[in-house]
PDB file of C-alpha atoms in Angstrom:
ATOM      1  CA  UNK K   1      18.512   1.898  21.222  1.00 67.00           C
ATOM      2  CA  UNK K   2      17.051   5.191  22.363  1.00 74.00           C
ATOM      3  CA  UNK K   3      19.625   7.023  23.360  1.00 78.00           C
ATOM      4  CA  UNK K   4      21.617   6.258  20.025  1.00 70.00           C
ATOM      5  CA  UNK K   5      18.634   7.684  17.579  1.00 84.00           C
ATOM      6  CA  UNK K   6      16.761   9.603  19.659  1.00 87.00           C
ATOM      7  CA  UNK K   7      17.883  11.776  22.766  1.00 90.00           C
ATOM      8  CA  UNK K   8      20.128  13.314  20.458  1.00 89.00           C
ATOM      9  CA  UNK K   9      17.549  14.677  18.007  1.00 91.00           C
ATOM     10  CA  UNK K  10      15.379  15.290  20.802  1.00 93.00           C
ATOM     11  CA  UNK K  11      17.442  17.519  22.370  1.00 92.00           C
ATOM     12  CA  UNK K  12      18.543  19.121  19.167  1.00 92.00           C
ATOM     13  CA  UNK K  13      14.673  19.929  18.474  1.00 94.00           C
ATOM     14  CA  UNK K  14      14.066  21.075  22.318  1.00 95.00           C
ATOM     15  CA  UNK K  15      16.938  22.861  22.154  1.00 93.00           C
ATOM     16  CA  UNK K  16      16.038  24.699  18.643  1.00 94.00           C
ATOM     17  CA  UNK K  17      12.480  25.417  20.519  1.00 94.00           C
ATOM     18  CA  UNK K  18      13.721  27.281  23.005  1.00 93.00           C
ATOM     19  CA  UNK K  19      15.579  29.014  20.920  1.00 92.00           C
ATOM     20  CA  UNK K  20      13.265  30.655  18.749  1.00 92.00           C
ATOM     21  CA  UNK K  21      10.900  30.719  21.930  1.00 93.00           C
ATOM     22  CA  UNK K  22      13.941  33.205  23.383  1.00 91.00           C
ATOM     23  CA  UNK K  23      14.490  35.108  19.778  1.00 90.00           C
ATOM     24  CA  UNK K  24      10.958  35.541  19.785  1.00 90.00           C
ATOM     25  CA  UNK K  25      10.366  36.935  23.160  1.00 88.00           C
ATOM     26  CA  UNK K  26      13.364  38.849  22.781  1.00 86.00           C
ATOM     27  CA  UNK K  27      14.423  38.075  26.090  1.00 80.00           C
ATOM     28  CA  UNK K  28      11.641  39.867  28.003  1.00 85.00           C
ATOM     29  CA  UNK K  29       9.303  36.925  28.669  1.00 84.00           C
ATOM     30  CA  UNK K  30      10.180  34.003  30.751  1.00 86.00           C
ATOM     31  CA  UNK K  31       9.617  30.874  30.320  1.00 90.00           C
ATOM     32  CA  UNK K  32       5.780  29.840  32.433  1.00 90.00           C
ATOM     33  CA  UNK K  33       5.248  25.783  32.807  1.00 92.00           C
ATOM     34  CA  UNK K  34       2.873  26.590  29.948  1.00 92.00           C
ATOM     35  CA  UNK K  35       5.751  27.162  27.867  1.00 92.00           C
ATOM     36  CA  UNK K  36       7.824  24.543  29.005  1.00 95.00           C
ATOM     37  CA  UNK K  37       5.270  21.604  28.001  1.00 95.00           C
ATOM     38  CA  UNK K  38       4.436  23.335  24.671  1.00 95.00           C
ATOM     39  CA  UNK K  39       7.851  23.437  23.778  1.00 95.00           C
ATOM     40  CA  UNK K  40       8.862  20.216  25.048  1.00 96.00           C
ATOM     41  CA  UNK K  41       5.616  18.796  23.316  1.00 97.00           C
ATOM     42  CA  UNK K  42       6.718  20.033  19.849  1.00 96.00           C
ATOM     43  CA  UNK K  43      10.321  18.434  20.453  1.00 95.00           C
ATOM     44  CA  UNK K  44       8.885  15.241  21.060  1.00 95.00           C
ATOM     45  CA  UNK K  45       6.910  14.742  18.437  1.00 95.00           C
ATOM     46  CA  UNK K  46       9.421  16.226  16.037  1.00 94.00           C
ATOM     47  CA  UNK K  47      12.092  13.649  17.710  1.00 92.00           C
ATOM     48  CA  UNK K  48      10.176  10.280  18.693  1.00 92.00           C
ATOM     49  CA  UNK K  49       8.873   9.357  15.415  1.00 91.00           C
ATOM     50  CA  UNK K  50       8.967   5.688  14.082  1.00 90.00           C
ATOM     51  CA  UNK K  51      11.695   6.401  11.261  1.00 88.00           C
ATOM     52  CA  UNK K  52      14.011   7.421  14.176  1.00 87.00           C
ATOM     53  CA  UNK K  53      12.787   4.288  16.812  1.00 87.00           C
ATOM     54  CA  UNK K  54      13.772   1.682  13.672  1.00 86.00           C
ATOM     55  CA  UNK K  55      17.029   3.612  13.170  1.00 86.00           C
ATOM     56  CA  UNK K  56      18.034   3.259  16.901  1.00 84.00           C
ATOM     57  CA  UNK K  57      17.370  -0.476  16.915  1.00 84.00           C
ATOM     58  CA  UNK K  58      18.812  -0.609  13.550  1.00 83.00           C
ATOM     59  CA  UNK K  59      22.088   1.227  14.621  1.00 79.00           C
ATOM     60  CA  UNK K  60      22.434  -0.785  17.927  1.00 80.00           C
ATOM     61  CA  UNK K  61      22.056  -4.360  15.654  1.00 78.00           C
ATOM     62  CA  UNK K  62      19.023  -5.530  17.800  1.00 77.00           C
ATOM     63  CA  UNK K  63      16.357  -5.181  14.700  1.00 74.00           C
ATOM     64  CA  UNK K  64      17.303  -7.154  12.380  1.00 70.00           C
ATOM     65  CA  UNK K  65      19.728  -8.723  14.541  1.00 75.00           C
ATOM     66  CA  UNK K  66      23.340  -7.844  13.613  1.00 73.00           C
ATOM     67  CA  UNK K  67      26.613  -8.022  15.536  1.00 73.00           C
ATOM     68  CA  UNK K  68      28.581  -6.979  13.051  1.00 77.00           C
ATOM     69  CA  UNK K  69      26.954  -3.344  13.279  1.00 70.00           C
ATOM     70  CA  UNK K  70      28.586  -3.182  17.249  1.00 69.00           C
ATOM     71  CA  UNK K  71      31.954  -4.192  15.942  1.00 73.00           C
ATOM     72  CA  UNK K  72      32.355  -1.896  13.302  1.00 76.00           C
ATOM     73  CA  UNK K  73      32.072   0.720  15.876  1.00 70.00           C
ATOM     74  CA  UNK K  74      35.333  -0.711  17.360  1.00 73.00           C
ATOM     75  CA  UNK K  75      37.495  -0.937  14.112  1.00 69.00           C
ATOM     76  CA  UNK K  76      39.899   2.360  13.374  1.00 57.00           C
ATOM     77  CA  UNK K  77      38.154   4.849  11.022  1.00 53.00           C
ATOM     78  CA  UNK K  78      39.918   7.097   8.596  1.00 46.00           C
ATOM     79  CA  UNK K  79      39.195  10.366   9.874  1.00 42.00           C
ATOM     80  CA  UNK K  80      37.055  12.599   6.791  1.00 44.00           C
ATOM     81  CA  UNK K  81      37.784  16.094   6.427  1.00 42.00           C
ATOM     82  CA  UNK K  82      34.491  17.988   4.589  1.00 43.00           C
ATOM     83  CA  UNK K  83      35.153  20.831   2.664  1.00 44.00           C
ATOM     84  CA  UNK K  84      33.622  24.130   4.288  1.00 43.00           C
ATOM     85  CA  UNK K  85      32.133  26.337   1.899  1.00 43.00           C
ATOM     86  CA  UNK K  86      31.534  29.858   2.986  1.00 42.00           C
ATOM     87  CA  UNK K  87      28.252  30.897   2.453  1.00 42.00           C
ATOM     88  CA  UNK K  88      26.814  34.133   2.417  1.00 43.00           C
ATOM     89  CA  UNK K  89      23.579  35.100   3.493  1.00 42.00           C
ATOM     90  CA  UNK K  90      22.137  38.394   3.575  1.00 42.00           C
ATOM     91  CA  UNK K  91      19.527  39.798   6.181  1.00 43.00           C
ATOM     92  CA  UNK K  92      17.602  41.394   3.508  1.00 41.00           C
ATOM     93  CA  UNK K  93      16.022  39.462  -0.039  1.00 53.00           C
ATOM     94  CA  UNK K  94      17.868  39.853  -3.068  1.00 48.00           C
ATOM     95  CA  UNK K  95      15.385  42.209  -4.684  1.00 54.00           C
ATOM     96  CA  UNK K  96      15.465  45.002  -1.788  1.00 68.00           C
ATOM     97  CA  UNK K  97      18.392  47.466  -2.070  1.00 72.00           C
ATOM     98  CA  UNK K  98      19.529  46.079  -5.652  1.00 76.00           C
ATOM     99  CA  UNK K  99      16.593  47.011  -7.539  1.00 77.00           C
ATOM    100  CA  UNK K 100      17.149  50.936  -5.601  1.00 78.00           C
ATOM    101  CA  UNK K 101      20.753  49.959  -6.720  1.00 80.00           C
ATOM    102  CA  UNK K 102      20.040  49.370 -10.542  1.00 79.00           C
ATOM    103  CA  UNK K 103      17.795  52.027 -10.349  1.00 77.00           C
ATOM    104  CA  UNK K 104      20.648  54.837  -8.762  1.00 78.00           C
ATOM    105  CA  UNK K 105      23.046  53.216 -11.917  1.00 81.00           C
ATOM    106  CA  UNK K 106      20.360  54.242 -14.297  1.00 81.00           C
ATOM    107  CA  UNK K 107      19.856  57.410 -13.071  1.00 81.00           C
ATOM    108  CA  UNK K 108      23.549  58.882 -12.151  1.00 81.00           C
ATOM    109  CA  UNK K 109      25.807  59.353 -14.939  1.00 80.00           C
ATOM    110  CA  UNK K 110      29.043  58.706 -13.139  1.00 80.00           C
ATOM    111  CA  UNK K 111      28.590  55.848 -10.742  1.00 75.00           C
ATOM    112  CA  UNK K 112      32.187  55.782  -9.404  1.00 80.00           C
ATOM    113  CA  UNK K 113      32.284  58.809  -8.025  1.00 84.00           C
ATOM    114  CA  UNK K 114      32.900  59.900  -4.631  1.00 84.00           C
ATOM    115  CA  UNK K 115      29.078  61.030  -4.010  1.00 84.00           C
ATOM    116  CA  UNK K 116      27.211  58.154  -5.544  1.00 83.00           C
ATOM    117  CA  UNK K 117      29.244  55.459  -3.974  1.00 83.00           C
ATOM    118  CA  UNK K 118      28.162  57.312  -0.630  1.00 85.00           C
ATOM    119  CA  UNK K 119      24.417  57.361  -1.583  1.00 84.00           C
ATOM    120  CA  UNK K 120      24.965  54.152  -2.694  1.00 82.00           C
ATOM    121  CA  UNK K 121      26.017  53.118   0.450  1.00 84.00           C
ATOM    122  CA  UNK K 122      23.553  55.225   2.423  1.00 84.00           C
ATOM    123  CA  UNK K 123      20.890  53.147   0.396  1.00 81.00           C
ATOM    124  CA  UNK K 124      22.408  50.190   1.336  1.00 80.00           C
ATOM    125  CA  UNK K 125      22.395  50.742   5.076  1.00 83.00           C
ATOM    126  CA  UNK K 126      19.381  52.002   5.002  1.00 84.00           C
ATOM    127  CA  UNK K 127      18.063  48.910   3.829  1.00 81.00           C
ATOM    128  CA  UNK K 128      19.614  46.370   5.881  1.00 82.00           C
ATOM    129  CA  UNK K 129      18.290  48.666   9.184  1.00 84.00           C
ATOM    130  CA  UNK K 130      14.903  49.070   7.903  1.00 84.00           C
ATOM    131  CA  UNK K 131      14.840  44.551   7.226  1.00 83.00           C
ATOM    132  CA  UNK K 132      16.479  44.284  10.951  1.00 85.00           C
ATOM    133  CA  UNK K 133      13.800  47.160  12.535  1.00 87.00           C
ATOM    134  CA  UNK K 134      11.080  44.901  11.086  1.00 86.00           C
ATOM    135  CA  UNK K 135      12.343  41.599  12.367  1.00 87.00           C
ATOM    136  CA  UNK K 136      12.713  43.533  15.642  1.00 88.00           C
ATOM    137  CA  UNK K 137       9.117  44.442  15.515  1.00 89.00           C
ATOM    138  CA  UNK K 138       7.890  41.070  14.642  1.00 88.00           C
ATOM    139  CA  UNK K 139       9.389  39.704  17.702  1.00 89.00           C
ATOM    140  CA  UNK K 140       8.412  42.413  19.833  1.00 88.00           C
ATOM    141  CA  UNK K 141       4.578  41.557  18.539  1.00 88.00           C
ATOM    142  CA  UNK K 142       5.128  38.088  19.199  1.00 87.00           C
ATOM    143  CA  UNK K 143       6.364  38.672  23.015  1.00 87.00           C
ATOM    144  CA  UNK K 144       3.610  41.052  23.629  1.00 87.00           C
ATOM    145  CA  UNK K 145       1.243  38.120  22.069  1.00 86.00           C
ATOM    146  CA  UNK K 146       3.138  35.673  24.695  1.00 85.00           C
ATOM    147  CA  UNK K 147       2.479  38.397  27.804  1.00 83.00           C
ATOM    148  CA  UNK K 148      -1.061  38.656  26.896  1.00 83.00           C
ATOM    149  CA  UNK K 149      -2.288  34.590  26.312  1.00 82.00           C
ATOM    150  CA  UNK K 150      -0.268  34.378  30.171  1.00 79.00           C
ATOM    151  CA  UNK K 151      -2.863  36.790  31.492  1.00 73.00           C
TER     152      UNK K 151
END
């Protein structure tokens, strides 16, 4: 029952640790045993919990006892499409570069000209690499933070 319900979240969860370990670092830290056992600590616990443990033995018919939960895994399913929405996400929060937005409307007269739409623009991009040059600098803090507790 443990590798249906719980090697798979498990490694999902490690997996998602060591990836914001890496994002956070940026790359310029490696990874010490230290590291490795705090990581692999917060997988576990986030994986191995008793929800998960009754859904294994429930999903392998051993607790309660049920054969018919084995042989339904035999039987042909009708394949399910799910719809895929497309979702758009945005590096920067909604209230960044369209209040300066709102605010340019209010303040040019003609707002489809050539000129504005290029401030507008320039605002825009502006924005975006100011939100990515502070994420850039968060991680950088953090992987400094990392070099520094290894020392």
């Amino acid at each position: 029952p443990l590798d249906v319900a719980l090697f798979k979240p498990f490694s999902t969860a490690y997996s998602t640790e060591l990836s914001n370990f890496m994002y956070n670092c940026q790359g310029i830290s490696s990874i010490t045993k230290r590291d490795f056992y705090r990581l692999f600590h917060r997988a576990w616990h986030t994986a191995f919990t008793k929800s998960n443990i009754e859904v294994g033995f429930e999903a392998t018919g051993l607790s309660p006892l049920d054969a018919e939960v084995v042989l339904k895994r035999f039987k042909s399913k009708e394949v399910e499409r799910s719809s895929s929405s497309e979702s758009t996400t945005s590096v920067l929060s909604a209230s960044d570069w369209r209040k300066i937005e709102r605010l340019l409307r209010q303040v040019v007269e003609d707002v489809h000209n050539s000129r504005s739409r290029q401030l507008s623009q320039t605002i825009h991009t502006i924005a975006i690499q100011k939100q990515l040059l502070q994420h850039e600098n968060e991680r950088l803090r953090k992987a400094l933070i990392n070099e520094k507790k290894r020392r």
